Coordinates of C-alpha atoms and ligand atoms in Angstrom, one line a residue:
M1 CA 134.9 159.2 85.4
T2 CA 131.3 158.2 86.0
S3 CA 129.9 158.2 89.6
D4 CA 129.1 154.5 89.4
P5 CA 132.0 152.8 87.7
D6 CA 131.0 149.3 88.7
S7 CA 127.4 149.4 87.8
S8 CA 127.6 146.2 85.8
R9 CA 128.6 144.2 88.8
Q10 CA 126.2 142.1 90.9
V11 CA 124.5 143.8 93.8
V12 CA 125.6 142.0 97.0
V13 CA 123.8 144.4 99.5
R14 CA 120.7 146.5 98.9
L15 CA 119.1 148.5 101.6
D16 CA 115.9 150.2 100.6
D17 CA 114.5 152.9 102.9
V18 CA 115.6 151.1 106.0
H19 CA 114.3 152.6 109.3
K20 CA 115.2 151.2 112.7
E21 CA 113.7 152.6 115.9
Y22 CA 114.6 151.6 119.4
G23 CA 111.7 153.1 121.4
H24 CA 112.0 156.8 120.7
V25 CA 115.5 156.6 119.3
K26 CA 115.7 156.6 115.5
A27 CA 118.9 154.6 115.0
L28 CA 118.3 154.5 111.2
D29 CA 116.2 156.9 109.4
G30 CA 115.6 155.9 105.7
V31 CA 118.9 154.4 104.6
R32 CA 119.3 153.4 100.9
L33 CA 122.5 151.7 99.9
D34 CA 123.8 149.4 97.2
I35 CA 127.1 147.5 97.5
R36 CA 128.4 145.7 94.5
A37 CA 130.5 142.6 94.3
G38 CA 134.2 143.3 94.8
E39 CA 133.6 146.7 96.5
A40 CA 135.2 147.7 99.8
V41 CA 133.0 150.1 101.5
A42 CA 133.8 152.0 104.7
V43 CA 131.1 153.5 106.9
M44 CA 132.1 156.4 109.1
G45 CA 130.3 158.8 111.4
P46 CA 130.1 160.0 115.0
S47 CA 129.4 157.7 117.9
G48 CA 125.7 156.8 118.1
C49 CA 124.9 157.8 114.5
G50 CA 123.8 154.2 113.6
K51 CA 126.8 152.5 112.1
S52 CA 126.6 149.3 114.1
T53 CA 122.9 149.2 113.7
L54 CA 123.4 149.5 109.9
L55 CA 125.9 146.6 110.0
N56 CA 123.6 144.5 112.2
M57 CA 120.7 145.0 109.6
V58 CA 123.0 143.8 106.8
A59 CA 124.2 140.8 109.0
G60 CA 120.6 139.9 109.8
L61 CA 121.4 140.1 113.5
D62 CA 118.5 142.5 113.9
R63 CA 115.5 143.5 111.7
P64 CA 114.5 146.9 110.5
T65 CA 111.4 148.6 111.8
S66 CA 110.5 149.2 108.1
G67 CA 112.2 148.9 104.7
T68 CA 114.0 146.0 103.1
V69 CA 117.5 144.5 103.3
Q70 CA 118.7 142.2 100.6
V71 CA 122.0 140.3 100.7
H72 CA 123.2 138.2 97.8
G73 CA 119.7 138.4 96.2
Q74 CA 117.9 137.2 99.4
D75 CA 115.3 139.5 101.1
L76 CA 116.3 138.9 104.7
G77 CA 112.8 139.9 105.8
A78 CA 111.4 136.8 104.1
L79 CA 113.5 134.5 106.4
N80 CA 112.4 133.3 109.8
E81 CA 115.0 133.2 112.6
T82 CA 116.3 129.7 111.7
G83 CA 116.5 130.7 108.0
L84 CA 118.3 133.9 108.9
A85 CA 120.9 132.1 111.0
L86 CA 121.6 129.6 108.2
F87 CA 121.8 132.3 105.6
R88 CA 124.2 134.3 107.8
R89 CA 126.5 131.2 108.4
R90 CA 126.6 130.4 104.7
H91 CA 126.9 133.8 103.1
I92 CA 128.2 136.4 105.6
G93 CA 131.4 136.6 107.5
M94 CA 131.8 138.9 110.5
I95 CA 134.7 140.5 112.3
F96 CA 134.2 142.4 115.5
Q97 CA 136.2 144.9 117.6
F98 CA 136.6 142.4 120.4
F99 CA 137.1 139.3 118.3
N100 CA 134.2 137.3 119.8
L101 CA 136.2 134.0 120.0
I102 CA 135.1 131.1 122.1
D103 CA 137.5 131.1 125.1
D104 CA 137.2 127.3 125.7
L105 CA 138.4 126.3 122.2
P106 CA 141.8 126.5 120.7
A107 CA 142.4 128.7 117.7
L108 CA 142.0 125.9 115.1
D109 CA 138.6 124.8 116.6
N110 CA 137.4 128.4 116.8
V111 CA 137.9 128.6 113.1
A112 CA 136.7 125.1 112.2
L113 CA 133.5 125.4 114.1
A114 CA 132.1 127.9 111.6
A115 CA 132.1 125.3 108.9
Q116 CA 130.9 122.4 111.1
L117 CA 127.8 124.6 111.9
T118 CA 126.9 124.4 108.2
G119 CA 127.3 120.6 108.0
T120 CA 130.9 120.2 106.9
S121 CA 132.6 117.2 108.5
A122 CA 134.9 117.9 111.4
R123 CA 137.9 116.5 109.4
Q124 CA 137.2 118.7 106.3
A125 CA 136.5 121.7 108.5
R126 CA 139.8 121.3 110.4
R127 CA 141.7 120.9 107.2
R128 CA 140.3 124.2 105.8
A129 CA 140.8 126.0 109.1
L130 CA 144.4 125.0 109.1
E131 CA 144.9 126.2 105.5
L132 CA 143.4 129.6 106.5
L133 CA 145.5 129.9 109.6
D134 CA 148.5 129.2 107.5
E135 CA 147.5 131.8 104.9
L136 CA 147.1 134.3 107.6
G137 CA 150.5 133.5 109.1
I138 CA 149.3 132.0 112.4
A139 CA 149.3 128.2 111.8
D140 CA 151.9 127.9 114.5
R141 CA 149.3 129.2 117.0
K142 CA 146.6 126.7 116.1
D143 CA 146.6 125.0 119.4
A144 CA 146.6 128.1 121.5
Y145 CA 143.5 129.2 123.4
P146 CA 142.4 132.8 122.9
A147 CA 143.7 134.0 126.3
A148 CA 147.2 133.0 125.2
L149 CA 147.0 135.0 121.9
S150 CA 147.9 138.6 121.3
G151 CA 145.2 140.9 120.1
G152 CA 146.5 140.9 116.6
E153 CA 146.6 137.0 116.6
R154 CA 143.1 136.9 118.0
Q155 CA 141.9 139.1 115.2
R156 CA 143.6 137.0 112.6
V157 CA 141.9 133.9 114.0
A158 CA 138.6 135.8 113.8
V159 CA 139.3 136.8 110.2
A160 CA 140.1 133.1 109.4
R161 CA 136.8 132.1 111.1
S162 CA 134.9 134.7 109.0
L163 CA 136.3 133.3 105.8
M164 CA 135.6 129.6 106.5
N165 CA 132.4 129.4 104.4
R166 CA 133.7 131.6 101.6
P167 CA 131.2 134.3 102.4
A168 CA 129.7 136.5 99.6
L169 CA 130.2 139.4 102.0
L170 CA 132.6 140.2 104.9
L171 CA 131.4 142.7 107.5
A172 CA 133.7 144.3 110.0
D173 CA 132.8 146.5 112.9
E174 CA 135.8 148.5 114.1
P175 CA 138.2 145.6 113.2
T176 CA 141.3 147.4 114.4
G177 CA 139.7 149.3 117.3
A178 CA 141.2 147.1 120.0
L179 CA 144.6 146.7 118.4
D180 CA 147.9 148.5 118.7
S181 CA 149.0 150.2 115.5
R182 CA 151.3 147.5 114.2
S183 CA 148.6 144.7 114.6
G184 CA 146.1 147.1 113.2
E185 CA 148.2 147.6 110.1
Q186 CA 148.5 143.8 109.7
V187 CA 144.8 143.4 109.8
M188 CA 144.4 146.2 107.3
D189 CA 146.9 144.5 105.0
L190 CA 144.8 141.4 105.3
L191 CA 141.6 143.2 104.4
I192 CA 143.3 144.8 101.4
D193 CA 144.6 141.4 100.2
L194 CA 141.1 139.9 100.6
N195 CA 139.5 142.7 98.6
Q196 CA 142.1 142.4 95.9
I197 CA 141.2 138.8 95.4
G198 CA 137.5 139.9 95.0
Q199 CA 136.1 139.7 98.6
T200 CA 133.3 142.3 99.1
L201 CA 133.8 144.2 102.3
L202 CA 131.7 146.5 104.5
I203 CA 133.8 148.0 107.2
V204 CA 132.6 150.3 110.0
T205 CA 135.4 152.4 111.4
H206 CA 136.3 155.6 113.3
D207 CA 139.7 155.5 111.7
P208 CA 140.1 157.6 108.6
H209 CA 143.4 155.8 107.9
L210 CA 141.7 152.4 107.8
A211 CA 139.0 153.8 105.5
S212 CA 141.4 155.4 103.1
R213 CA 143.7 152.4 103.0
C214 CA 141.1 149.6 102.8
A215 CA 138.0 151.1 101.1
S216 CA 137.1 152.0 97.6
R217 CA 134.0 153.9 98.7
L218 CA 133.3 156.0 101.8
I219 CA 129.8 156.3 103.3
E220 CA 129.3 158.9 106.0
V221 CA 126.4 158.5 108.3
A222 CA 124.9 161.2 110.5
D223 CA 121.8 160.8 112.7
G224 CA 120.8 157.5 111.1
R225 CA 121.0 158.8 107.5
V226 CA 123.7 158.6 104.8
S227 CA 124.9 162.1 104.7
S228 CA 127.5 161.7 102.0
E229 CA 129.2 159.2 99.7
S230 CA 132.5 159.4 97.9
Q231 CA 134.8 157.2 95.8
L232 CA 138.2 156.8 97.3
E233 CA 141.4 156.6 95.3
P234 CA 143.1 153.3 95.7
T235 CA 146.4 153.5 97.7
A236 CA 149.4 151.6 96.4
Ligands
LIG301 N1 119.7 147.4 121.2 C1 119.5 148.7 121.4 N2 118.5 149.2 122.2 C2 118.3 150.5 122.3 N3 119.0 151.5 121.6 C3 119.9 151.1 120.8 C4 120.2 149.7 120.6 N4 121.3 149.6 119.7 C5 121.6 150.9 119.4 N5 120.8 151.8 120.0 C6 120.8 153.2 119.9 O1 120.8 153.5 118.5 C7 121.6 154.6 118.2 C8 122.7 154.1 117.2 O2 123.5 153.1 117.8 P1 124.7 152.4 117.1 O3 125.3 151.4 118.0 O4 124.3 152.0 115.7 O5 125.8 153.6 116.9 P2 127.3 153.6 116.3 O6 127.3 154.6 115.2 O7 127.7 152.2 116.0 O8 128.1 154.2 117.5 P3 129.6 153.9 118.0 O9 130.5 154.6 117.0 O10 129.7 154.4 119.4 O11 129.8 152.4 118.0 C9 122.3 155.1 119.5 O12 121.5 156.1 119.9 C10 122.1 153.8 120.4 O13 122.0 154.2 121.7
LIG302 MG1 129.2 150.9 116.8

């Protein structure tokens, strides 16, 4: 077995010597990382080691102090704030530990909004949102507001929202961190299914079970650096 079995696949994420400093804190200290199309990469490491900072750099939610971040062939440093927001909406899906749904909108509109923000008509957006909620098994909850949904349902709505624009890359920061084990397993199953149909994933987690179930490669971060990388055996 070679150490890089997918080297012919398109590079979706490329970090080159990325540093991020917050005052005196070196959150990232020279990170290099390539993620290829179809990979599912888990990032693990102790609290405060820089995992969320790394994810935020890839999402274009924050900019490196130095170094470059490319996603889907685009150098994020070359985009202004508006360009970055548009790029993120079109090409990157995000799932967070605490769902980040809009409380005042029912599930369907929370999902549909993601496409309306990229110029899709409300009608088309709602149609696709309903399809996704259906695929994720929560179409019957489409009119419910987030407060009335269980944690697992909220996360499935958030996953549907993240998929609305068929993103090249799906990012997840502790996607099961706020869920009970059963809901967490459902979200893991969802991530596995998505990866099996080709979705590229980058998942930050504290949970070795999530990493080993969902990821094909494990990256360990310590003190803002990649301390080790390993391929994971697929689980059945
Ligand atoms: N906006 C910010 N301003 C100042 N310091 C920050 C900011 N964001 C992160 N940091 C610091 O950068 C370091 C890395 O933080 P980060 O959130 O990336 O860690 P993490 O690995 O995600 O931790 P956790 O597992 O607890 O979520 C920490 O020392 C943190 O305090
Ligand atoms: Mg974090």
